Coordinates of N, CA, C and O in Angstrom, one line a residue:
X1 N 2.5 5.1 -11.4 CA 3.3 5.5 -12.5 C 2.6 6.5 -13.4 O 3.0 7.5 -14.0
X2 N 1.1 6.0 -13.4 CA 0.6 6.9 -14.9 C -0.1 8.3 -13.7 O -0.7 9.3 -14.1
X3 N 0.2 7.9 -12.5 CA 0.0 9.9 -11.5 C 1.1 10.6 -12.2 O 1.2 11.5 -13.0
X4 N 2.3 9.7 -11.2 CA 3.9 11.0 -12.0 C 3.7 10.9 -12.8 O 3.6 12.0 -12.5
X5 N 3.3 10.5 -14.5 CA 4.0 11.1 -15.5 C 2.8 12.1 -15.6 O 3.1 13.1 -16.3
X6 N 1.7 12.0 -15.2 CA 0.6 13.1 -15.5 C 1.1 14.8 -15.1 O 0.9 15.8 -15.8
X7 N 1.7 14.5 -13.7 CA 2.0 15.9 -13.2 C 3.4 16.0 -14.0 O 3.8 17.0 -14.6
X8 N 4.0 14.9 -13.8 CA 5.5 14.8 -14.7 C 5.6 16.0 -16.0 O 6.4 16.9 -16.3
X9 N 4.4 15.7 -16.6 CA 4.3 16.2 -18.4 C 3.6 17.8 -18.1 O 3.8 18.8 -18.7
X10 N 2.8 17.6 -17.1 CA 2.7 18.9 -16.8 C 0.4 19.2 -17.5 O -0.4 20.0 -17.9
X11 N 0.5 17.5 -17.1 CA -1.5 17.5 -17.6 C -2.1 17.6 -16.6 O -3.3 18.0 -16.7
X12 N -1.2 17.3 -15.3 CA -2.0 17.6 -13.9 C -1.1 18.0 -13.0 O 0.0 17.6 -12.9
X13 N -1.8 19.1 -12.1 CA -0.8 20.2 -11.8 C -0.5 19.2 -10.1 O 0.6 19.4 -9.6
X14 N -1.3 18.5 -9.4 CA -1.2 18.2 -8.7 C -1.3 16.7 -8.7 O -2.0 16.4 -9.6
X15 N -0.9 15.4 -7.9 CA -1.2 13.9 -8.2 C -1.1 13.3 -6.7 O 0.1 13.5 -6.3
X16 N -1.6 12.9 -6.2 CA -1.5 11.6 -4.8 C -1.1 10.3 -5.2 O -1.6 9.8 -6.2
X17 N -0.2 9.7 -4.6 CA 0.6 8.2 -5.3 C 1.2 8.0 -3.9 O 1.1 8.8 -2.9
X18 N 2.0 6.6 -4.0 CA 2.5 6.1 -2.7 C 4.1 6.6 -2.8 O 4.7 6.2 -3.9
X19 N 4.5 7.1 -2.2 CA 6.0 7.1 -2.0 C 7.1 5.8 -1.6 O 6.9 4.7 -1.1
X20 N 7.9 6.1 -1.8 CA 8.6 7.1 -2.7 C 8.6 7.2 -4.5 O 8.4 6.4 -5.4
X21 N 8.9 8.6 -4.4 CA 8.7 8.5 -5.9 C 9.8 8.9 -6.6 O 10.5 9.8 -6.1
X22 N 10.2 8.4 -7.8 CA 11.9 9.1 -7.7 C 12.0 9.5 -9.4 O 13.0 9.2 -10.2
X23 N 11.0 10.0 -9.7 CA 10.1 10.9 -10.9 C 12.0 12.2 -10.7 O 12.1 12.7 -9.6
X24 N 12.6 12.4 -11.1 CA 13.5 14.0 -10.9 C 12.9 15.3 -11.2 O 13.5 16.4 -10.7
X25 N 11.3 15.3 -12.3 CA 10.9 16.3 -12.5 C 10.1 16.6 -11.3 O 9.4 17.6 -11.3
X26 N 10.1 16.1 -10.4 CA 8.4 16.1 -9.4 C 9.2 16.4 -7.4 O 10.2 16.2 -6.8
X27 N 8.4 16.9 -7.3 CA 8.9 16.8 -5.9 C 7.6 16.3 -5.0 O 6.5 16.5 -5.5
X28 N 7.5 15.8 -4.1 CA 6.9 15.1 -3.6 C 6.7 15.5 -1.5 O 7.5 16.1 -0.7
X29 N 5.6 15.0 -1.3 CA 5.6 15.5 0.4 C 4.5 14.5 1.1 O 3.4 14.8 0.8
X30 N 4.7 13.6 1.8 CA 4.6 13.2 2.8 C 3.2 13.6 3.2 O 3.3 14.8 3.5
X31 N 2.2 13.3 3.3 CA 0.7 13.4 3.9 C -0.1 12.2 4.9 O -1.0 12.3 5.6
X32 N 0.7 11.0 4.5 CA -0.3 10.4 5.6 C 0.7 8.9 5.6 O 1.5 8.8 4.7
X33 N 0.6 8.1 6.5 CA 1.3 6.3 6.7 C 0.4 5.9 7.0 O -0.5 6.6 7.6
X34 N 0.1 4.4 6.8 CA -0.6 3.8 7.3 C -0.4 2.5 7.1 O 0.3 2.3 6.1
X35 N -0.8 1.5 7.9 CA 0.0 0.5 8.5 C -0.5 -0.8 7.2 O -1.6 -1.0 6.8
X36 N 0.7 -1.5 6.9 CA 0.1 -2.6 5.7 C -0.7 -4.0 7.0 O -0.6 -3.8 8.2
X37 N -1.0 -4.6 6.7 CA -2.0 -5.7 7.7 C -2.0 -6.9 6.6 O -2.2 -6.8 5.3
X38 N -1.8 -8.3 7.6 CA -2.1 -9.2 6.9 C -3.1 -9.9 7.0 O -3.5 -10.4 8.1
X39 N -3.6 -10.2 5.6 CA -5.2 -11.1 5.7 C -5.1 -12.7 4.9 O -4.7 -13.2 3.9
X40 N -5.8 -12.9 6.1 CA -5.8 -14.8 6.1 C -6.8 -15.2 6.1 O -7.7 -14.5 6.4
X41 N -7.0 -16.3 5.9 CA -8.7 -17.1 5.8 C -9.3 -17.3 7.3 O -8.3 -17.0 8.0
X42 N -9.7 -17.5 7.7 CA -10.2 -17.4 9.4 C -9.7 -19.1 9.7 O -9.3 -19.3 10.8
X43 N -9.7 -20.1 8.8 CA -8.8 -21.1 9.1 C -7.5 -20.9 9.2 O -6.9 -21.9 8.9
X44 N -6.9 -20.1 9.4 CA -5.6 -20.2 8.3 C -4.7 -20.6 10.1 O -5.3 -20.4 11.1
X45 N -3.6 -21.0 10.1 CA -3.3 -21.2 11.6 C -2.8 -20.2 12.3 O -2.4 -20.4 13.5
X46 N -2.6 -18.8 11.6 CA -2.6 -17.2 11.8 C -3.9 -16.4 12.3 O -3.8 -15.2 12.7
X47 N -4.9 -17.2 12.2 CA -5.7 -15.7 12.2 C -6.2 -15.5 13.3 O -7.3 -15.0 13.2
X48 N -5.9 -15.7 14.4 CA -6.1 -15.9 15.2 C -5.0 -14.9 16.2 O -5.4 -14.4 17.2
X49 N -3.8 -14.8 15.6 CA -2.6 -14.1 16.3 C -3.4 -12.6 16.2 O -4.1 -12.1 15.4
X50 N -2.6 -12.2 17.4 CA -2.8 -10.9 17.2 C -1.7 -9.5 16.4 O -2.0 -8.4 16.0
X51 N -0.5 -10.4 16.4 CA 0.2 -9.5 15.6 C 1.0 -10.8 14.7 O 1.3 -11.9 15.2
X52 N 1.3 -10.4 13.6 CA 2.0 -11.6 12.7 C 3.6 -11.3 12.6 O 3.8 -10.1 12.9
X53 N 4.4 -11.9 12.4 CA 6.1 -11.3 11.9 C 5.8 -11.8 10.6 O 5.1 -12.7 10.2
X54 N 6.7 -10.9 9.9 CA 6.7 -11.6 8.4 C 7.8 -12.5 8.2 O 8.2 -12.8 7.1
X55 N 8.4 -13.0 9.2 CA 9.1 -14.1 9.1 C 8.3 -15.8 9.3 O 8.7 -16.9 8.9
X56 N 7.1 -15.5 9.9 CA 6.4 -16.6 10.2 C 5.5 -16.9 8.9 O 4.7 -17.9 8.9
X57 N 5.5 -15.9 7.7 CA 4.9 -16.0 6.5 C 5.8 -16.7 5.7 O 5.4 -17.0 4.6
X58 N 7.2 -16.9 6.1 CA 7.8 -17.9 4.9 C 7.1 -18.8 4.4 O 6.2 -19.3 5.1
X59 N 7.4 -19.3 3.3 CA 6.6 -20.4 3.0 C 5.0 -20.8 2.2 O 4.5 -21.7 1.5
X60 N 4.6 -19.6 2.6 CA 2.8 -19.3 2.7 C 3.2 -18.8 1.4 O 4.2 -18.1 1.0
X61 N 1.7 -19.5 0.8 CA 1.4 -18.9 -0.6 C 0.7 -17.4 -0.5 O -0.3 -17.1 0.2
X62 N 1.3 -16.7 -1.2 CA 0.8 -15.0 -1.2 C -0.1 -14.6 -2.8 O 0.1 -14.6 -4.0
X63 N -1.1 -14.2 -2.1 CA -2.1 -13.1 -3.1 C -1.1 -12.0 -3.5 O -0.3 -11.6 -2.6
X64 N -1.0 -11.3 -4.7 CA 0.0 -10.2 -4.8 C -0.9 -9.2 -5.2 O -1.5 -9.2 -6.3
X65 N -1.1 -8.4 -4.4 CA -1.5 -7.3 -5.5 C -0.6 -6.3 -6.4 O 0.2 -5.6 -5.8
X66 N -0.6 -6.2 -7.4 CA 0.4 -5.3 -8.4 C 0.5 -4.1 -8.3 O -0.4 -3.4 -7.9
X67 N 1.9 -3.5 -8.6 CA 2.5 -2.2 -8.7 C 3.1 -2.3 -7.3 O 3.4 -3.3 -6.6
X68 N 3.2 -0.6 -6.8 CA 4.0 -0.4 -5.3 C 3.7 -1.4 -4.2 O 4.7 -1.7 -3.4
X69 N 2.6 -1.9 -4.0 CA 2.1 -2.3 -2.7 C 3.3 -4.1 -2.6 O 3.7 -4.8 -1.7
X70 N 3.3 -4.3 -4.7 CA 3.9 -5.9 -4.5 C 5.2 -5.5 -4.1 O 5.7 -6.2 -3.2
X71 N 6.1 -4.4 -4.5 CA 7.2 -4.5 -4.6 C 7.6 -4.0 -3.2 O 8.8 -4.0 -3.0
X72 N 6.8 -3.5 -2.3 CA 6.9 -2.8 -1.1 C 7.0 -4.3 0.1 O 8.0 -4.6 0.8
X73 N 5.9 -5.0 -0.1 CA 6.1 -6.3 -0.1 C 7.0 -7.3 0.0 O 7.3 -8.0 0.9
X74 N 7.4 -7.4 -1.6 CA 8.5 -8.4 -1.9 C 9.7 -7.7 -1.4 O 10.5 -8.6 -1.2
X75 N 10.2 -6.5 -1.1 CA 11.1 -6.3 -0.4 C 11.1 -6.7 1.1 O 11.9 -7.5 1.5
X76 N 10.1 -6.0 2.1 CA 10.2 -6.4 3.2 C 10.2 -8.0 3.4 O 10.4 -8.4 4.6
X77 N 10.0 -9.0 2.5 CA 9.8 -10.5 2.7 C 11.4 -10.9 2.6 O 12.0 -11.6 3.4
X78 N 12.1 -10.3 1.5 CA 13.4 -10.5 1.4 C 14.5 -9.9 2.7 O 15.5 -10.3 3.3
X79 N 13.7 -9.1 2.8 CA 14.9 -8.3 4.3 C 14.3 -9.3 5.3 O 15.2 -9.9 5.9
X80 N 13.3 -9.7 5.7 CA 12.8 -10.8 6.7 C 13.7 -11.9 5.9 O 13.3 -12.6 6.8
X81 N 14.5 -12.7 5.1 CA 15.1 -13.6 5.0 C 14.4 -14.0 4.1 O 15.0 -15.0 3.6
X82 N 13.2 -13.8 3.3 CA 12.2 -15.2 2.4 C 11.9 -14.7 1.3 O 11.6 -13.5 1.5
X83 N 11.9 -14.9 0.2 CA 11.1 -15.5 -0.9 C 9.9 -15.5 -1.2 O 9.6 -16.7 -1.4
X84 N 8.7 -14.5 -1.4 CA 7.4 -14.8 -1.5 C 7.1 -15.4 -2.4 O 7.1 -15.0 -3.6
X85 N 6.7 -16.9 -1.6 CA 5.9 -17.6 -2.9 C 4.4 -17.2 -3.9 O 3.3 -17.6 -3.5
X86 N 4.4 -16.7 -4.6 CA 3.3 -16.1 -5.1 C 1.9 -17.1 -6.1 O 1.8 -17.4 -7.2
X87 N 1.4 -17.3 -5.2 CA 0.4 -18.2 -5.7 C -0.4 -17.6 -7.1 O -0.7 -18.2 -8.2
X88 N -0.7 -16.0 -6.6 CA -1.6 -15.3 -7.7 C -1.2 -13.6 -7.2 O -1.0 -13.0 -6.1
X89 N -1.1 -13.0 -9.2 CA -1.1 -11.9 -8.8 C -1.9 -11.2 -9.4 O -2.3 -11.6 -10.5
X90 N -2.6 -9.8 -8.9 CA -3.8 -9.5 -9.4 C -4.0 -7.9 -9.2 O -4.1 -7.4 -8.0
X91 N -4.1 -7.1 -10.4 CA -4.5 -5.9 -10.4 C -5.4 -5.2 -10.1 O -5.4 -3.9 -9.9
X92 N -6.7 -6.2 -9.9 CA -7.6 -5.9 -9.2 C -7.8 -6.0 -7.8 O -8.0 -7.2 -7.4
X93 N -7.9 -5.0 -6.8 CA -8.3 -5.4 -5.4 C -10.0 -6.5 -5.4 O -10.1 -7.4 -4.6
X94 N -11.1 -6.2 -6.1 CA -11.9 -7.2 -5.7 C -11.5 -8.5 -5.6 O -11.6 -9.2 -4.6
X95 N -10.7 -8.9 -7.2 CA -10.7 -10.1 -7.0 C -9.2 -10.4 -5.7 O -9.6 -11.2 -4.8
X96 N -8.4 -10.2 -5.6 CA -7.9 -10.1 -4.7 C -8.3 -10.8 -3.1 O -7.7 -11.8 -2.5
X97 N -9.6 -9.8 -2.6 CA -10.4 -10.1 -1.5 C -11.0 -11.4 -1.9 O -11.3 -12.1 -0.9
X98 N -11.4 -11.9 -3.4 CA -12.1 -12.9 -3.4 C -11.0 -14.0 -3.0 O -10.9 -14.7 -2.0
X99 N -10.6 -14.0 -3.5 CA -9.4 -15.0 -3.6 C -8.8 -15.4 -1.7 O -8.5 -16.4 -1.2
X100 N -8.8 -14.1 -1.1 CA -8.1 -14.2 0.1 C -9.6 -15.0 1.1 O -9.3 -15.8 1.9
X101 N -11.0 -14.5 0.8 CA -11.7 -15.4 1.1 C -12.5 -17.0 1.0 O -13.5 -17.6 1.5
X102 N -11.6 -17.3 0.1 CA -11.6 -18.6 -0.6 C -10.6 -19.2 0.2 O -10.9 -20.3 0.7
X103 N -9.4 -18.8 0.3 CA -8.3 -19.3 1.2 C -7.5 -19.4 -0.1 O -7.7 -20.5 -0.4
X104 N -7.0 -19.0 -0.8 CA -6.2 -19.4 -1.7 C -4.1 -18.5 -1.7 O -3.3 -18.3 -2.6
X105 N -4.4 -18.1 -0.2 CA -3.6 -17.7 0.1 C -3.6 -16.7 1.0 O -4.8 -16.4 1.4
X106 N -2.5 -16.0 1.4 CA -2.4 -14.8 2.8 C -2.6 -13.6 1.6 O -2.8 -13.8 0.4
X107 N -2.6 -12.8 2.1 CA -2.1 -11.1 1.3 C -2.0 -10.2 2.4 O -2.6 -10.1 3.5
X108 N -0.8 -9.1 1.8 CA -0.5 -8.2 2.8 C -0.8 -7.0 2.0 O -0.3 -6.7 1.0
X109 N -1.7 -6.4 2.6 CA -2.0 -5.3 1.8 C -2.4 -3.5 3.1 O -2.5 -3.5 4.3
X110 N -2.4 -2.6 2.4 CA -2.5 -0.9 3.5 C -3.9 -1.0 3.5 O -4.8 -1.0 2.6
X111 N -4.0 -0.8 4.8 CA -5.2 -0.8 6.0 C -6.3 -0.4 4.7 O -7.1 -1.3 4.3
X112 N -6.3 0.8 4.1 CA -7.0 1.2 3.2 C -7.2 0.5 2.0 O -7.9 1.2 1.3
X113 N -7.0 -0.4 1.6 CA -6.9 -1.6 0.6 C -8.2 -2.7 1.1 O -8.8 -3.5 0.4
X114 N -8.4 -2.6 2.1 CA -9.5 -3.8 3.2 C -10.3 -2.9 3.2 O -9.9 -1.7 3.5
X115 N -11.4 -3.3 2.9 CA -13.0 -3.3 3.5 C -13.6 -3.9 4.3 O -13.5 -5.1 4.6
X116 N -14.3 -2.9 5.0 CA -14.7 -4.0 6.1 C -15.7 -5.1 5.6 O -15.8 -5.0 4.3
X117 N -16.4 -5.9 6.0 CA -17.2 -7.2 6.0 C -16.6 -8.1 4.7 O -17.3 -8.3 3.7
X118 N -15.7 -8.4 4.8 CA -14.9 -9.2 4.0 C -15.4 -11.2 5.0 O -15.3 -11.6 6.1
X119 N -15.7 -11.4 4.3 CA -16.1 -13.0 5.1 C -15.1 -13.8 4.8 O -14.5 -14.1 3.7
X120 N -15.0 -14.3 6.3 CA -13.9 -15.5 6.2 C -12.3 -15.5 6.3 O -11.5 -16.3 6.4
X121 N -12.2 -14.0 6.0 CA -11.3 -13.1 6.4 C -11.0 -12.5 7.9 O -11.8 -12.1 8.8
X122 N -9.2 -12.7 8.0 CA -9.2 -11.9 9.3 C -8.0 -11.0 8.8 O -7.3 -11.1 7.8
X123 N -7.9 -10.2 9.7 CA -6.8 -8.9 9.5 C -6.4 -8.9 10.6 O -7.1 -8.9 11.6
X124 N -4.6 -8.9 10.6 CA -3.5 -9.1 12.0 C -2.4 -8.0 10.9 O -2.0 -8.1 9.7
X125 N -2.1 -6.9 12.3 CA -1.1 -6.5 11.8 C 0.4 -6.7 11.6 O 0.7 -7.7 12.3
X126 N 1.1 -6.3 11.2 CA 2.6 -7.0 11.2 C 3.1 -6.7 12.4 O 2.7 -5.7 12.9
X127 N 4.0 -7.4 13.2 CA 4.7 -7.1 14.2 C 5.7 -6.6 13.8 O 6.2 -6.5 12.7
X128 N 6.1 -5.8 15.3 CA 7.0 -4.4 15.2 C 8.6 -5.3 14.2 O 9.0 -6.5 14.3
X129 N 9.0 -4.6 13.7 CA 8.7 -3.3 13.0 C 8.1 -2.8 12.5 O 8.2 -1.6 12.2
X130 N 7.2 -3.7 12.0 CA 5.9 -3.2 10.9 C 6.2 -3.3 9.5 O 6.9 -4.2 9.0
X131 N 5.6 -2.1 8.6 CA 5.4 -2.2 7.5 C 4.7 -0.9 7.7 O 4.2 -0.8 8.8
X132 N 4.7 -0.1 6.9 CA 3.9 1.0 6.4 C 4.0 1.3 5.2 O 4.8 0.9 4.3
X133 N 3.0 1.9 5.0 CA 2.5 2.8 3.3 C 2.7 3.8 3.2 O 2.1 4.1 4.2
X134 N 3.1 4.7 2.9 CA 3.6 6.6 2.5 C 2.9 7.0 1.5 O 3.0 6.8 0.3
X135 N 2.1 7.8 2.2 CA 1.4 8.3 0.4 C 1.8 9.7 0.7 O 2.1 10.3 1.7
X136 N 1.7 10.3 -0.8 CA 2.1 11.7 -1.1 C 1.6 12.3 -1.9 O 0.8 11.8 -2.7
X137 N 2.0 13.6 -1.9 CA 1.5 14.4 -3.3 C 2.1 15.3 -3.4 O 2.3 16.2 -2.7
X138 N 2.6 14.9 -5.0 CA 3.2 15.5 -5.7 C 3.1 16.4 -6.9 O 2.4 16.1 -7.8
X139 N 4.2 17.8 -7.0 CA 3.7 18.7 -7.9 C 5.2 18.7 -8.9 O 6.2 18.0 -8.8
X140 N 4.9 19.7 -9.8 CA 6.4 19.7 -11.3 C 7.0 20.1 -10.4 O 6.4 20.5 -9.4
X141 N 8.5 20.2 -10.3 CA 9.8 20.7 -9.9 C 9.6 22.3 -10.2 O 9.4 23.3 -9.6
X142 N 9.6 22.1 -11.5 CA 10.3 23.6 -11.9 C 8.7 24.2 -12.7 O 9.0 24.8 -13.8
X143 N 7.3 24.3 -12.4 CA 7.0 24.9 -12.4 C 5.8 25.3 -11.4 O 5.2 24.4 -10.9
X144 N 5.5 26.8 -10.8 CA 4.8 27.4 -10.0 C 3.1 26.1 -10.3 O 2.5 25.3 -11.0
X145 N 3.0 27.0 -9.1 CA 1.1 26.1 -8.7 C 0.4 27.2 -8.8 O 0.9 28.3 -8.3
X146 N -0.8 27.1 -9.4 CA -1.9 27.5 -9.8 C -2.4 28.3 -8.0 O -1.9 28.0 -6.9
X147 N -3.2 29.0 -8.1 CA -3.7 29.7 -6.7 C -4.5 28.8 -6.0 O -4.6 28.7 -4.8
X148 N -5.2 28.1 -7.2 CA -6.2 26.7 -6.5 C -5.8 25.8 -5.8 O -6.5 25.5 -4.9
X149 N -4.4 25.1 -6.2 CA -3.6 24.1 -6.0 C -2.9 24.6 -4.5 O -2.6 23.8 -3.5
X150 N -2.6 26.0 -4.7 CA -1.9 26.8 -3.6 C -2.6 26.3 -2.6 O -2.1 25.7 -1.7
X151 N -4.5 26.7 -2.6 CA -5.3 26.5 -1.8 C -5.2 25.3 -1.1 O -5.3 25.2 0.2
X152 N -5.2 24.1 -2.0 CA -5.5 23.1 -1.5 C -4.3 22.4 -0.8 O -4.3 21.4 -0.1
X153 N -3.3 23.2 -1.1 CA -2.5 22.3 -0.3 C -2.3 22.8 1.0 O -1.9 22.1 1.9
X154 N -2.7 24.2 1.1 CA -2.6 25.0 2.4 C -3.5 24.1 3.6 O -3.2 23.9 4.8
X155 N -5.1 23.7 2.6 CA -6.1 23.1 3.5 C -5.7 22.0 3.8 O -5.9 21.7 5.0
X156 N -4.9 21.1 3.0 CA -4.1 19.9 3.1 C -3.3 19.4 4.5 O -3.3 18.3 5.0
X157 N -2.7 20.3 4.6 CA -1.7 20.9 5.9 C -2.4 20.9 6.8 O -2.3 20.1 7.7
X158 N -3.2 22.1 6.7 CA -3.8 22.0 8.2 C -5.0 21.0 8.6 O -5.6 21.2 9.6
X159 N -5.3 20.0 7.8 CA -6.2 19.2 7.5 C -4.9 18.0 8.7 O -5.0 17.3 9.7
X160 N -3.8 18.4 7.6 CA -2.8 16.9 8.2 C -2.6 17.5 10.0 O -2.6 16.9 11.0
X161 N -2.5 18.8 9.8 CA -1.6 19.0 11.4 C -2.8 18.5 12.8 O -2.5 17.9 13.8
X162 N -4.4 18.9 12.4 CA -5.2 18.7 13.0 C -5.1 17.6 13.2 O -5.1 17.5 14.5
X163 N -4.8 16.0 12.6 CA -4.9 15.2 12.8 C -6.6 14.7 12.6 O -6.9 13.5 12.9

């Protein structure tokens, strides 16, 4: 929220945030997905699977992490049929990781959210259908980009098409 209103107001000409964003001053584009994954304690009687459904997480107490990632979350939990019980919710990703290594619950969080050597931790991704993240970047609607901005998004592009 505090990216869009930055480019929103016009303090920063360009901002990266997850999509969707539904700001009306801003227009937005599509640069990368990446897959959410769920992390469990190496006891947990999941970690072990190699892919999870999020129907098999009914029930399970959930780490939340705050803003898009919860509500991206608590939606796909509701369209699977459930209710996430939320044990703990937390703005910080460290403590987060601490907590998911303690066992004090599952968390579903984007590939890029996990570090690697996390102890006692395992990471299984969702079964098909999945889950993904959309991130984007977004500029004002109604005014022009700077030549720099021009630049970077041109490298942007061909940065994304190369793969």
């Amino acid at each position: 929220a505090a990216v869009a209103e930055l480019v929103g107001n016009g303090t920063a000409e360009l901002g990266f945030l997850q999509l969707p964003e539904t700001d009306h001053r801003l227009v937005a584009r599509e640069f990368l997905a990446e897959p959410y994954l769920v992390l469990v304690h190496r006891r947990h009687r999941l970690a072990r699977a190699s892919a999870v459904s999020l129907k098999q997480l009914a029930g399970e107490s959930f780490i939340q992490y705050r803003g898009k990632v919860r509500d991206t979350v608590q939606q796909a939990c509701r369209q699977a049929g459930f209710e996430p019980k939320i044990a703990c919710a937390t703005s910080e990703l460290a403590t987060l990781h601490a907590l998911a290594q303690i066992g004090l619950g599952i968390a579903i969080l984007p590939r890029m959210a996990i570090p690697g050597g996390l102890k006692n931790v395992r990471e299984s991704p969702i079964a098909r259908p999945g889950l993904d993240r959309k991130l984007g970047i977004v500029q004002r609607r109604s005014t022009p980009i700077s030549n720099a901005a021009q630049a970077f998004l041109a490298a942007l592009d061909k940065h994304t098409a190369d793969g």
